[in-house]
Coordinates of C-alpha atoms and ligand atoms in Angstrom, one line a residue:
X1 CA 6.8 -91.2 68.7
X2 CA 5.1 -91.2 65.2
X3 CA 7.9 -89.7 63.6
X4 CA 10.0 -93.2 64.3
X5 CA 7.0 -95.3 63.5
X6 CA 6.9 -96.6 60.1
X7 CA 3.4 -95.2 58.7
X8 CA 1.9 -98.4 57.7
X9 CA 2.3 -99.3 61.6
X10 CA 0.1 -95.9 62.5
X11 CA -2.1 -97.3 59.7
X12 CA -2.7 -100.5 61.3
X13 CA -2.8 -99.0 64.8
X14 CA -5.6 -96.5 63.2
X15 CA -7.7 -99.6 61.6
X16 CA -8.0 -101.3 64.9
X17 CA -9.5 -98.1 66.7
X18 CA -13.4 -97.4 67.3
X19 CA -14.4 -94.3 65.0
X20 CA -14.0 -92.0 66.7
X21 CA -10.4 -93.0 68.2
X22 CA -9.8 -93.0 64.2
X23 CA -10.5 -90.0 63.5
X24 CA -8.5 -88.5 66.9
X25 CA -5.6 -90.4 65.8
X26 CA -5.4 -89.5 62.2
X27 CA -5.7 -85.9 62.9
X28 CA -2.8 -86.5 65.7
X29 CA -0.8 -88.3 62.8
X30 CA -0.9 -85.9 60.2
X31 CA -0.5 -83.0 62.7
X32 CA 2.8 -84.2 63.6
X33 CA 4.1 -86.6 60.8
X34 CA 4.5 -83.4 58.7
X35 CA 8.3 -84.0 57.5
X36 CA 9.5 -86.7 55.2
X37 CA 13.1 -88.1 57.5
X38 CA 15.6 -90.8 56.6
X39 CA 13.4 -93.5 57.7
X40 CA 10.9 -92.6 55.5
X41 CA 12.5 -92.3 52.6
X42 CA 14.3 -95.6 53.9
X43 CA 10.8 -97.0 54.1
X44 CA 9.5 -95.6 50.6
X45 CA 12.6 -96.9 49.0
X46 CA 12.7 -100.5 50.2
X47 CA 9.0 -100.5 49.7
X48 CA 8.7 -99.6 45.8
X49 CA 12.2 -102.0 45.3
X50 CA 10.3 -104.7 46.9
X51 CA 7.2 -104.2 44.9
X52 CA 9.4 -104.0 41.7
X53 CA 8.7 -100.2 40.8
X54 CA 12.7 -100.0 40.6
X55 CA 14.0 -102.4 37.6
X56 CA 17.2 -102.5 36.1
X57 CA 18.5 -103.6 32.9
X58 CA 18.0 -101.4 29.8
X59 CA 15.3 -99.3 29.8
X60 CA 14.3 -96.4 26.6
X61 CA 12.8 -93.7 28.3
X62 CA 9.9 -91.2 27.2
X63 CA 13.0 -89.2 26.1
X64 CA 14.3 -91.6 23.8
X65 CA 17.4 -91.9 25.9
X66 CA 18.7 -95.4 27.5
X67 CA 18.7 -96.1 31.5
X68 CA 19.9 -99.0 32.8
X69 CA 16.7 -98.5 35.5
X70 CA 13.1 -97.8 35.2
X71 CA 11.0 -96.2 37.9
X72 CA 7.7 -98.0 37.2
X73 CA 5.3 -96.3 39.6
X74 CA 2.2 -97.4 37.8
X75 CA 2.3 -100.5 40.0
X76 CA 1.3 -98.7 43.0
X77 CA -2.4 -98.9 41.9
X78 CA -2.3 -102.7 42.8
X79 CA -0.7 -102.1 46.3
X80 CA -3.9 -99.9 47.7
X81 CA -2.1 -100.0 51.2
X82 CA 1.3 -98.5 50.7
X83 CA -0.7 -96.1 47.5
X84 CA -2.4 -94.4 50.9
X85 CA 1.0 -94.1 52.7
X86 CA 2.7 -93.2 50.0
X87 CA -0.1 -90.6 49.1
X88 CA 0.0 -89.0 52.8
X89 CA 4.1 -88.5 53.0
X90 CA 3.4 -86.6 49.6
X91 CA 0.4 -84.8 51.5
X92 CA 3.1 -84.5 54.6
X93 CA 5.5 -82.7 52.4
X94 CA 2.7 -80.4 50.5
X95 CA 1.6 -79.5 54.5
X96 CA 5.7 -78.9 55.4
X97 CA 6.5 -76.9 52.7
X98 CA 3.7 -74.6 53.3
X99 CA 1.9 -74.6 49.6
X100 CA -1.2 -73.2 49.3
X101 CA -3.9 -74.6 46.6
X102 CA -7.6 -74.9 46.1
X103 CA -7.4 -77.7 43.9
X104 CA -4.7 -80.9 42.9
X105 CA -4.3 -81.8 39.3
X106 CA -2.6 -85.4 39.0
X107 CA -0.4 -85.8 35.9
X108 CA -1.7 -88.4 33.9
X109 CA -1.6 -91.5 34.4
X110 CA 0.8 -92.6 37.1
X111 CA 0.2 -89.8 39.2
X112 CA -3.6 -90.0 39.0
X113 CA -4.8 -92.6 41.8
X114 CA -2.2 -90.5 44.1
X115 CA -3.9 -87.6 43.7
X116 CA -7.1 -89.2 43.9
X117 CA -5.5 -90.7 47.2
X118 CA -4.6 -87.3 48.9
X119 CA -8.3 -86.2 47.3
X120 CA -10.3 -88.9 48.8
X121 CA -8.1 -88.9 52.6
X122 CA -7.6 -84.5 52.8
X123 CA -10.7 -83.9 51.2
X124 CA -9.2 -81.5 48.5
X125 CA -11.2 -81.1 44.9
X126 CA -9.0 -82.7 42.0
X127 CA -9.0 -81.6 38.5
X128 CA -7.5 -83.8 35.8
X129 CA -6.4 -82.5 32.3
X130 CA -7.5 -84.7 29.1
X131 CA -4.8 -85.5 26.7
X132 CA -7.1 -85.2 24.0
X133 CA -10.6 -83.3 23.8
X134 CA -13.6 -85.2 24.2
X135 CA -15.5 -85.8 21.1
X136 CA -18.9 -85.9 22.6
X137 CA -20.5 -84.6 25.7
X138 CA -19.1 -81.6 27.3
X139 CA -16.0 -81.5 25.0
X140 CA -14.2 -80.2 28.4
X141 CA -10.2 -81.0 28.0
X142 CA -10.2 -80.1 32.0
X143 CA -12.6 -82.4 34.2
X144 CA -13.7 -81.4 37.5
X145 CA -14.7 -78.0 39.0
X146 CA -12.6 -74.9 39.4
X147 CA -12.7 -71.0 38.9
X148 CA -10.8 -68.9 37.0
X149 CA -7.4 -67.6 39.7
X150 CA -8.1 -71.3 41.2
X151 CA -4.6 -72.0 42.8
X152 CA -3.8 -75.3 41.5
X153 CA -1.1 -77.7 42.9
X154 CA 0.6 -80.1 40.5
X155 CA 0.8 -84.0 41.4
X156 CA 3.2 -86.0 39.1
X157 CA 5.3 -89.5 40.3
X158 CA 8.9 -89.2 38.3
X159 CA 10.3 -86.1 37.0
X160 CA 13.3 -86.5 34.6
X161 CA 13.3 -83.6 32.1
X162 CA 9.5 -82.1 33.7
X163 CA 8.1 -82.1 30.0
X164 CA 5.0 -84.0 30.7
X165 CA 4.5 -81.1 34.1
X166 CA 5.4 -78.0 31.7
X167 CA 2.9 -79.5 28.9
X168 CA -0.3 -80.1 31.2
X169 CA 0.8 -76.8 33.2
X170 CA 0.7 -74.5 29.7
X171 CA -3.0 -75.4 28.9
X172 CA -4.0 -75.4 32.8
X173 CA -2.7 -71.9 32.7
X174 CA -4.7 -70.8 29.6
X175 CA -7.5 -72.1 31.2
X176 CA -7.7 -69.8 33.8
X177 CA -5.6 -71.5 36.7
X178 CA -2.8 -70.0 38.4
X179 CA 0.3 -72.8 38.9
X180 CA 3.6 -72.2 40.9
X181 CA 3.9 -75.5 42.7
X182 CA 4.6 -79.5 42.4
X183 CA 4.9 -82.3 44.1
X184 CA 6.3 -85.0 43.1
X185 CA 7.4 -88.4 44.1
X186 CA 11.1 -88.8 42.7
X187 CA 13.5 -86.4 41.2
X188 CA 16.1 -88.7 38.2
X189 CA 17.8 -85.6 38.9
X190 CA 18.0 -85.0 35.3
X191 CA 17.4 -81.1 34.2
X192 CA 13.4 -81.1 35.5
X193 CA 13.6 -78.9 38.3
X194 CA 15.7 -76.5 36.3
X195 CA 13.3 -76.4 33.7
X196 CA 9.8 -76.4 36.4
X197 CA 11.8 -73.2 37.7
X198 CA 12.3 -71.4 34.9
X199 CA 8.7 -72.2 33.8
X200 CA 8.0 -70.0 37.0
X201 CA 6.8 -74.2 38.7
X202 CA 8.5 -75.0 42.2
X203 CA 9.6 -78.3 42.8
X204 CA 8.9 -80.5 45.9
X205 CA 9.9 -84.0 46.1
X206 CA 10.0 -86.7 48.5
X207 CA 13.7 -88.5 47.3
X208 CA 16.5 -87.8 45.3
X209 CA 16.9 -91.0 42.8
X210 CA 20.7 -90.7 43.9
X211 CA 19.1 -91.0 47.5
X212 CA 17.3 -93.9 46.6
X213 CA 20.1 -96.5 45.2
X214 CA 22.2 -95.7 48.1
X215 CA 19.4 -96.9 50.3
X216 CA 19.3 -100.0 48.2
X217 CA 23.0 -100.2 47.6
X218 CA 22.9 -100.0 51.8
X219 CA 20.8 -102.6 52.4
X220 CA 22.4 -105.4 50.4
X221 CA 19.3 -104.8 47.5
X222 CA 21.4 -103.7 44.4
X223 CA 25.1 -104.8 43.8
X224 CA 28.5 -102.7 43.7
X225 CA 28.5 -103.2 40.1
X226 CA 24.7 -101.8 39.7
X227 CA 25.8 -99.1 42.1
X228 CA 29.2 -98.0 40.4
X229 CA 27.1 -98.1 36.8
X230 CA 24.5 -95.6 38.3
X231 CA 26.7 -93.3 40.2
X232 CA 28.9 -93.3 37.1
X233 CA 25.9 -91.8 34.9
X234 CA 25.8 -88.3 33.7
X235 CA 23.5 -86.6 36.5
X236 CA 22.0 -90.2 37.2
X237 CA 19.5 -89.5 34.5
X238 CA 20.1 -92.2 32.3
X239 CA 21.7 -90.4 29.7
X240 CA 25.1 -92.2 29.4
X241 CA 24.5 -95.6 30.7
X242 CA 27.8 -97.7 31.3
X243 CA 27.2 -101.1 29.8
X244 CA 28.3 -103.6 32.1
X245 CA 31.5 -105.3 31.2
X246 CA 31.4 -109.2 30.3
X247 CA 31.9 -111.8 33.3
X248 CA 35.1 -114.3 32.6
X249 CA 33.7 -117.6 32.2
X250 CA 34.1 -120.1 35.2
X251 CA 36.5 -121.7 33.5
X252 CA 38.5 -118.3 32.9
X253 CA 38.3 -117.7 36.7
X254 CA 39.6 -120.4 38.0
X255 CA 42.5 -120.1 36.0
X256 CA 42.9 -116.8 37.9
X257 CA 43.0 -119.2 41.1
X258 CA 45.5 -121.1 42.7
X259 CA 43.0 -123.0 44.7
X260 CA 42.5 -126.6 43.4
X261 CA 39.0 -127.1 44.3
X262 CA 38.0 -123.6 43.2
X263 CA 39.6 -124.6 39.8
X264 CA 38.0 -128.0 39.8
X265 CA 34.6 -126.5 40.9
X266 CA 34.9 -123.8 37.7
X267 CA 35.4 -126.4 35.5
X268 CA 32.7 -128.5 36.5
X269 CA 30.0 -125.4 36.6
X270 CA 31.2 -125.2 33.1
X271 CA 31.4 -128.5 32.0
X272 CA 28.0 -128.9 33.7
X273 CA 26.8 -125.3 32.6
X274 CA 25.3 -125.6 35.7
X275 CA 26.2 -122.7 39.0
X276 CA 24.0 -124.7 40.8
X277 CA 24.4 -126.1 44.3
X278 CA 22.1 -128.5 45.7
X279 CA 21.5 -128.3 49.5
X280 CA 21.1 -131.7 50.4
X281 CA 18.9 -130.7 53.6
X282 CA 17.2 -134.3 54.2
X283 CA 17.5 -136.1 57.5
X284 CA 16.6 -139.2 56.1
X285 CA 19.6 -141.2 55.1
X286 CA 18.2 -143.1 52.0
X287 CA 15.9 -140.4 51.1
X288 CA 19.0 -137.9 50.8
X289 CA 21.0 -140.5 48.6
X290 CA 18.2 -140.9 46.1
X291 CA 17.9 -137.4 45.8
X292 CA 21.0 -136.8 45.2
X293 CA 21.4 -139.6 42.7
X294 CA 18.0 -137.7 41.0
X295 CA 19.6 -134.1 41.1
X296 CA 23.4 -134.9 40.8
X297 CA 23.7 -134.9 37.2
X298 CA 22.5 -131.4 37.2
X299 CA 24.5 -129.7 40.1
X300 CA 28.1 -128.6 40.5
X301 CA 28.2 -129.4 44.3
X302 CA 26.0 -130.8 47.1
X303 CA 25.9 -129.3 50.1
X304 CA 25.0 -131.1 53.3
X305 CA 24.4 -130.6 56.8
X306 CA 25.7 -133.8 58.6
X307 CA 24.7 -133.3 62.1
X308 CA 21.2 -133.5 60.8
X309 CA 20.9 -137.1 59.3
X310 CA 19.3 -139.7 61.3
X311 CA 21.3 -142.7 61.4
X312 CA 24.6 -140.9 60.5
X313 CA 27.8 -143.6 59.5
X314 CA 30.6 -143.7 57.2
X315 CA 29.1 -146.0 54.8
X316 CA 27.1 -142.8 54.0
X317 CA 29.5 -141.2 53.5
X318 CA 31.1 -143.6 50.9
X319 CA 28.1 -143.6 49.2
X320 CA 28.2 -140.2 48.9
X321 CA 31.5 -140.2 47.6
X322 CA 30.6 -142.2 45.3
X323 CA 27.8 -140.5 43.8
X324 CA 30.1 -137.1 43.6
X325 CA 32.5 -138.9 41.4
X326 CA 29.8 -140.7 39.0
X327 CA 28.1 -137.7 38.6
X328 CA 31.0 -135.2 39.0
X329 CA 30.3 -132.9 41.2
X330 CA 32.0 -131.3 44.9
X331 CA 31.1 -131.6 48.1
X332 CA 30.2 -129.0 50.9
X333 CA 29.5 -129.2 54.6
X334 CA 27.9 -126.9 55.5
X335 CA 29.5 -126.7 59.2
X336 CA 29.5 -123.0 59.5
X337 CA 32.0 -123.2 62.2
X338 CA 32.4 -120.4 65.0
X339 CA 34.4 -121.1 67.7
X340 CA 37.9 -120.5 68.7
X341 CA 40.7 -122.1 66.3
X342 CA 41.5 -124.7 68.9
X343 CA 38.0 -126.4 68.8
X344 CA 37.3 -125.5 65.1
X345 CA 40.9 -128.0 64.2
X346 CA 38.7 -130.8 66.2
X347 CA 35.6 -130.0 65.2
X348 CA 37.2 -130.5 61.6
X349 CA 39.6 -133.1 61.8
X350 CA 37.7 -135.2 64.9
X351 CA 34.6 -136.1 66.5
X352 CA 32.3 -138.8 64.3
X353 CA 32.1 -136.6 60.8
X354 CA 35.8 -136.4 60.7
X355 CA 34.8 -133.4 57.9
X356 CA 38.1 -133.0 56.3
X357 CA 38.2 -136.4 55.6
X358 CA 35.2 -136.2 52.8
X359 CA 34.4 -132.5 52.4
X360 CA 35.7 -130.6 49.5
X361 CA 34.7 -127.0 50.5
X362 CA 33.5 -126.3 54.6
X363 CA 31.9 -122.9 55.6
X364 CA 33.2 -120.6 58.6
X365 CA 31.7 -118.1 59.9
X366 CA 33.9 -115.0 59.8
X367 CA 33.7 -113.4 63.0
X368 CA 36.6 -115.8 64.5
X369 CA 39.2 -113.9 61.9
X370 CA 41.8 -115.4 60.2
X371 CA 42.6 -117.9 63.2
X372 CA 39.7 -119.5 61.9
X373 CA 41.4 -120.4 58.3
X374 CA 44.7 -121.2 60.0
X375 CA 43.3 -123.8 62.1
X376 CA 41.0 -125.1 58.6
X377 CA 44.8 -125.0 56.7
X378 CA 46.2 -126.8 59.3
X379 CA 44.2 -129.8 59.6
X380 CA 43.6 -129.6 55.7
X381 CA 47.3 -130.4 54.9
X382 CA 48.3 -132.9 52.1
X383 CA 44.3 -132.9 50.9
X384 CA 43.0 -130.4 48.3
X385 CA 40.3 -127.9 50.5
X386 CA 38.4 -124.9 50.7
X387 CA 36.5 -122.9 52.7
X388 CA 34.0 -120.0 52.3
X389 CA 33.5 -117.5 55.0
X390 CA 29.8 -116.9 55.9
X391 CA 29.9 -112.5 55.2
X392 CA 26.2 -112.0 54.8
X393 CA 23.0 -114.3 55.7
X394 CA 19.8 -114.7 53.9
X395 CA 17.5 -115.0 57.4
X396 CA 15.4 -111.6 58.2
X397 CA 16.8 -109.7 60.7
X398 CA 20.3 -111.1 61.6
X399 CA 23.0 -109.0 62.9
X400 CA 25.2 -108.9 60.8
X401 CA 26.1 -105.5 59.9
X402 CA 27.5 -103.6 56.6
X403 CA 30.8 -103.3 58.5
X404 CA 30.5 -107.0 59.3
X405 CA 30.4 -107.9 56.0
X406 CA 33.5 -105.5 54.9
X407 CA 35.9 -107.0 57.7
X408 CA 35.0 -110.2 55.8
X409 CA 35.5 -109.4 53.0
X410 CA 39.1 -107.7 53.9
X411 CA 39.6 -110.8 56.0
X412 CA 39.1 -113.4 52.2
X413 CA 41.5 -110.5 50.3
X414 CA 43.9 -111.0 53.0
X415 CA 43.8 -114.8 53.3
X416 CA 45.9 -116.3 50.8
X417 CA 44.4 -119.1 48.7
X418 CA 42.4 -121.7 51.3
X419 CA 39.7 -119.3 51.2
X420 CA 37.4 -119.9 48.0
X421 CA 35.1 -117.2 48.3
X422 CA 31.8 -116.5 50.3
X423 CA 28.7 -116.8 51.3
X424 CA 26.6 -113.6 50.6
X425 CA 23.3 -111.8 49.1
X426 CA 25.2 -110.4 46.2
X427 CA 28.7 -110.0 44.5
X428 CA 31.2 -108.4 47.0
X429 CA 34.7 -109.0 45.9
X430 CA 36.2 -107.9 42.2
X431 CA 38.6 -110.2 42.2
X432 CA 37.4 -112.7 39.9
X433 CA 39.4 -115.9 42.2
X434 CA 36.9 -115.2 44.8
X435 CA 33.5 -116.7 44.0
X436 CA 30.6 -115.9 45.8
X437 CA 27.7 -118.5 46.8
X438 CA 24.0 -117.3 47.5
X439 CA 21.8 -119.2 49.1
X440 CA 17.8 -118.3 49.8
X441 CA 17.0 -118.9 46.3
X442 CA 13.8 -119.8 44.7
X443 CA 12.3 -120.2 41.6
X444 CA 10.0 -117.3 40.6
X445 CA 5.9 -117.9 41.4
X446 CA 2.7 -116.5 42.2
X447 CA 3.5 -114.6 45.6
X448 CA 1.7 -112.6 47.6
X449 CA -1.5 -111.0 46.3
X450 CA -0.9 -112.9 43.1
X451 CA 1.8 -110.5 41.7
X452 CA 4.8 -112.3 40.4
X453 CA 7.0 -108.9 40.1
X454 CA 7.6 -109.9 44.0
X455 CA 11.1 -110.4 44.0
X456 CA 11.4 -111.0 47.7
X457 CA 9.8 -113.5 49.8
X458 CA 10.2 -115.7 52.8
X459 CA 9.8 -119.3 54.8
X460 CA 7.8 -119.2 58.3
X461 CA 11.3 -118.9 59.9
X462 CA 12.4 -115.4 58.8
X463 CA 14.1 -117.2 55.9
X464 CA 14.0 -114.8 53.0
X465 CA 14.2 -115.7 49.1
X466 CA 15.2 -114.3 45.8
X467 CA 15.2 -115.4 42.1
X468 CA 17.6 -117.5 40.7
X469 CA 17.5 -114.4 38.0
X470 CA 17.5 -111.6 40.2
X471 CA 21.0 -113.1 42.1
X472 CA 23.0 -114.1 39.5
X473 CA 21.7 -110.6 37.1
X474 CA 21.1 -108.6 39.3
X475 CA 23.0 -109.0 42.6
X476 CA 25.8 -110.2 40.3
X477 CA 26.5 -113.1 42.6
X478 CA 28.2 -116.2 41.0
X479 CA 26.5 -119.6 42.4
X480 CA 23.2 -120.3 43.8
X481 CA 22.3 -122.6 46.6
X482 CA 18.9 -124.2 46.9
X483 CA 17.3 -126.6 49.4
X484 CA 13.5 -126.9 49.8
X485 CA 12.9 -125.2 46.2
X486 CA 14.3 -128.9 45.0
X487 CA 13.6 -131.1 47.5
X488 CA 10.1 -130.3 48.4
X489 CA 9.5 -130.1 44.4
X490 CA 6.7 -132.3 42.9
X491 CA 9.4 -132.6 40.5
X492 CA 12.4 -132.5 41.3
X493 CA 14.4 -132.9 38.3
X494 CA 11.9 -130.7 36.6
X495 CA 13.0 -127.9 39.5
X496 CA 16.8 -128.6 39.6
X497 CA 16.8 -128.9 35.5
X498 CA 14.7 -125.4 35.7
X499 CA 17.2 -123.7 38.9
X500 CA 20.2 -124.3 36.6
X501 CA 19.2 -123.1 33.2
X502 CA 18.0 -119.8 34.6
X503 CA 21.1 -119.0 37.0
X504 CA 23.6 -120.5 34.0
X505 CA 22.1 -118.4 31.6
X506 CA 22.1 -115.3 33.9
X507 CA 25.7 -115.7 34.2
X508 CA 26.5 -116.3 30.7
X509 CA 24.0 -113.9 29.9
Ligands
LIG1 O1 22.7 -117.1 54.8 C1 22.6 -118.3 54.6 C2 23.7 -119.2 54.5 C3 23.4 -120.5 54.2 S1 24.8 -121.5 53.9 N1 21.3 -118.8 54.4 C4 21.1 -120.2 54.2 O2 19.9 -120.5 54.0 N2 22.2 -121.0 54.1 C5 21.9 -122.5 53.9 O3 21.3 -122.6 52.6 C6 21.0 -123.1 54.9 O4 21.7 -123.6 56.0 C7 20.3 -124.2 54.1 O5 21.1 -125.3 54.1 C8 20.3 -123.6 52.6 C9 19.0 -123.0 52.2 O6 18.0 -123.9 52.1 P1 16.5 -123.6 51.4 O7 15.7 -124.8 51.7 O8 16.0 -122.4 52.1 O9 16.8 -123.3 50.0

């Protein structure tokens, strides 16, 4: 049972029990919990990604050589909670892989309050070796007690080359203590366990960094692109990083296009220099118009939900119209259509919304398949339209899966040139015709606990955000979609003016 739990869950369970349940259960806990399995290092990876201890961009390591990521494990100090778990699956794998010790030494300075962790929650003595002697006092370069033929077990976080292990272990060693183990948190899979061995060190490790992008690249956190670069380096050590190639412009791309409103839409994001998308989300009629009047100037489309507005009519939509052509930008209902092709022509074409009639671009879902965009192409004809197929969602736990997503994405290659692009966390298809919209997008604040390297965080409704930054950058996706970060905005135009500079310049960028 409490190998499928996450830890932090045993954690919790722990902190609600009377004392001595506590100490019953975390002697049960550690007992069997004694292996590190997929899920954990599922759990460990997703974890230090959402905490930003993964970056990625262009990093010069201790080494003096150039990563396009950086493992930044110091920031575990201000997560306490996951520190602990973290801590014990590193305890878990010392107890698995049967090392003996008397005392732990934590590398300075990363791996120090995880040593201190595994100290304080085991009960094992720590030693810590000084970088430099102290000038006063004791002038010990080795704090803490041990004997001479102490067994000492090493604690570091990253090991790329092991320099910083092979230093601290040569003057341990003249000092009396015997070293042939550690345990770390992350191989880069550079030559460090190669060069622990031969130094007569044994390496344990919770996660291959190979292991840990593919979790990431799994679950929808890093893009192909990302991916590709790191599984292209030499031993995924960082040391020959594959500079990303440059995007096309907008306008370059929808040249590439045959679709007119994808070549329309280009041109205005770069007319605009604005990859912006306003969600219109406002059920009050005049309140949504003098929004959009507010925000239009700055956005490439507007994206509405009809079936929401109070007081629906076609004046609306006139005036709608009319704003979209003063202040030049598309149109999107936001339909998300998914039902057989028959009702999806007369949900289209019919009923009071009569969408085709004033929509540029309407989304599908794409679990219908492509009787879905023959029934949109069929209504659509003699008027310039698009779609975008929904292949991802933003919400927390949805069902859509990673094969899902790749039927969609077969289904857009496949579909000739009514489908624009999609809807999705990050950037799925190379062809550069096919653009990709991301919605759940927020600009960057003071989140939880106050740390702003949170990348990810939600609505009470499981909806979950990113950066403008981190989408277009990172996830490599084309055009953002925001609702409530505008909206609900003190100032709006301040917000919208804001959301557009940042995702433009990513692009460009
Ligand atoms: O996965 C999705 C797809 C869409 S189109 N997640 C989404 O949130 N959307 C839409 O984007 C959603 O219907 C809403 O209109 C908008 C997000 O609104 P916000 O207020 O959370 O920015």
């Amino acid at each position: 049972m409490y190998h499928n739990n996450s830890i932090n869950n045993v954690i919790f369970l722990i902190d609600s029990c009377s004392k001595c349940n506590r100490d019953f259960f975390i002697f049960f806990f550690k007992y069997f919990h004694n292996t590190i399995m997929h899920g954990d290092k599922k759990h460990i990876s997703l974890k230090l990604y959402e905490i930003g201890a993964i970056k990625f961009g262009s990093f010069v390591l201790k080494s003096g050589i150039t990563s396009p990521y950086y493992i930044d494990l110091r920031l575990l100090r201000s997560y306490p909670l996951f520190l602990r778990t973290l801590s014990n699956y590193l305890f878990n794998k010392i107890r698995a892989d049967h090392i003996s010790y008397d005392v732990i030494c934590g590398i300075p300075n990363t791996a120090l309050p995880i040593a201190t962790s595994i100290s304080l929650d085991q009960n094992i003595p720590t030693i810590f070796k000084r970088d430099v002697i102290k000038e006063h006092g004791t002038k010990t370069l080795i704090e803490g007690l041990y004997k001479k033929d102490d067994k000492c077990l090493i604690i570091e976080d990253v090991v790329t080359s092991g320099n910083s292990i092979i230093d601290s272990v040569k003057i341990l060693r003249k000092n009396g203590l015997i070293i042939t183990d550690a345990c770390f948190v992350i191989d880069r899979e550079g030559d460090g366990i190669q060069n622990l061995t031969s130094n007569g060190i044994k390496a344990h490790y919770l996660l291959k960094i190979s292991e840990l992008m593919e979790i990431l690249f799994e679950n929808g956190k890093i893009s192909p692109d990302i991916y590709q670069t790191f599984m292209k380096m030499d031993n995924y050590s960082g040391k020959t990083p594959t500079i990303p190639t440059k995007r096309l412009t907008f306008s370059e791309r929808g040249e590439t296009s045959k679709n007119g409103v994808t070549k329309r839409l280009c041109k205005i994001i770069d007319d605009k220099k604005s990859n912006l998308v306003f969600s219109a989300d406002i059920s009050d009629l005049d309140r949504l118009l003098k929004m959009v009047d507010l925000v239009g100037p700055h956005v490439c489309c507007v994206k509405t939900h009809v079936d929401i507005i109070n007081r629906f009519s076609v004046d609306f939509i006139n005036k709608l119209k009319a704003l979209a052509s003063q202040h030049n930008f598309l149109i999107m209902e936001d339909r998300k259509f998914a039902d057989i092709g028959n009702i999806l022509k007369l949900q289209y074409e019919g009923g009071m919304y009569k969408i085709v009639e004033w929509a540029d671009i309407v989304t599908v879902h794409g679990l219908i398949g492509h009787w879905a965009i023959e029934a949109l192409k069929k209504v659509s004809i003699g008027r310039e339209r698009a779609c975008l197929l929904v292949a991802e969602m933003s919400c927390q736990d949805n069902f859509l899966t990673n094969d899902y997503t790749k039927n969609v994405c077969n289904l857009v290659e496949a579909s000739g040139d009514f489908v624009m692009g999609l809807v999705c966390q990050r950037k799925l298809l190379d062809n550069p015709s096919f653009l990709h919209f991301t919605p759940g997008v927020k600009l960057p604040q003071t989140l939880i606990n106050g740390h702003e390297n949170i990348k990810k965080y939600q609505d009470d409704l499981g909806q979950a955000y990113n950066t403008p930054d981190y989408v277009i950058s990172q996830a490599m996706s084309d055009i953002i979609i925001v609702g409530r970060d505008i909206y609900e905005s003190l100032d709006p135009l301040a917000a919208v003016t804001r959301l557009k500079q940042i995702s433009y310049k990513a692009y460009t960028d």
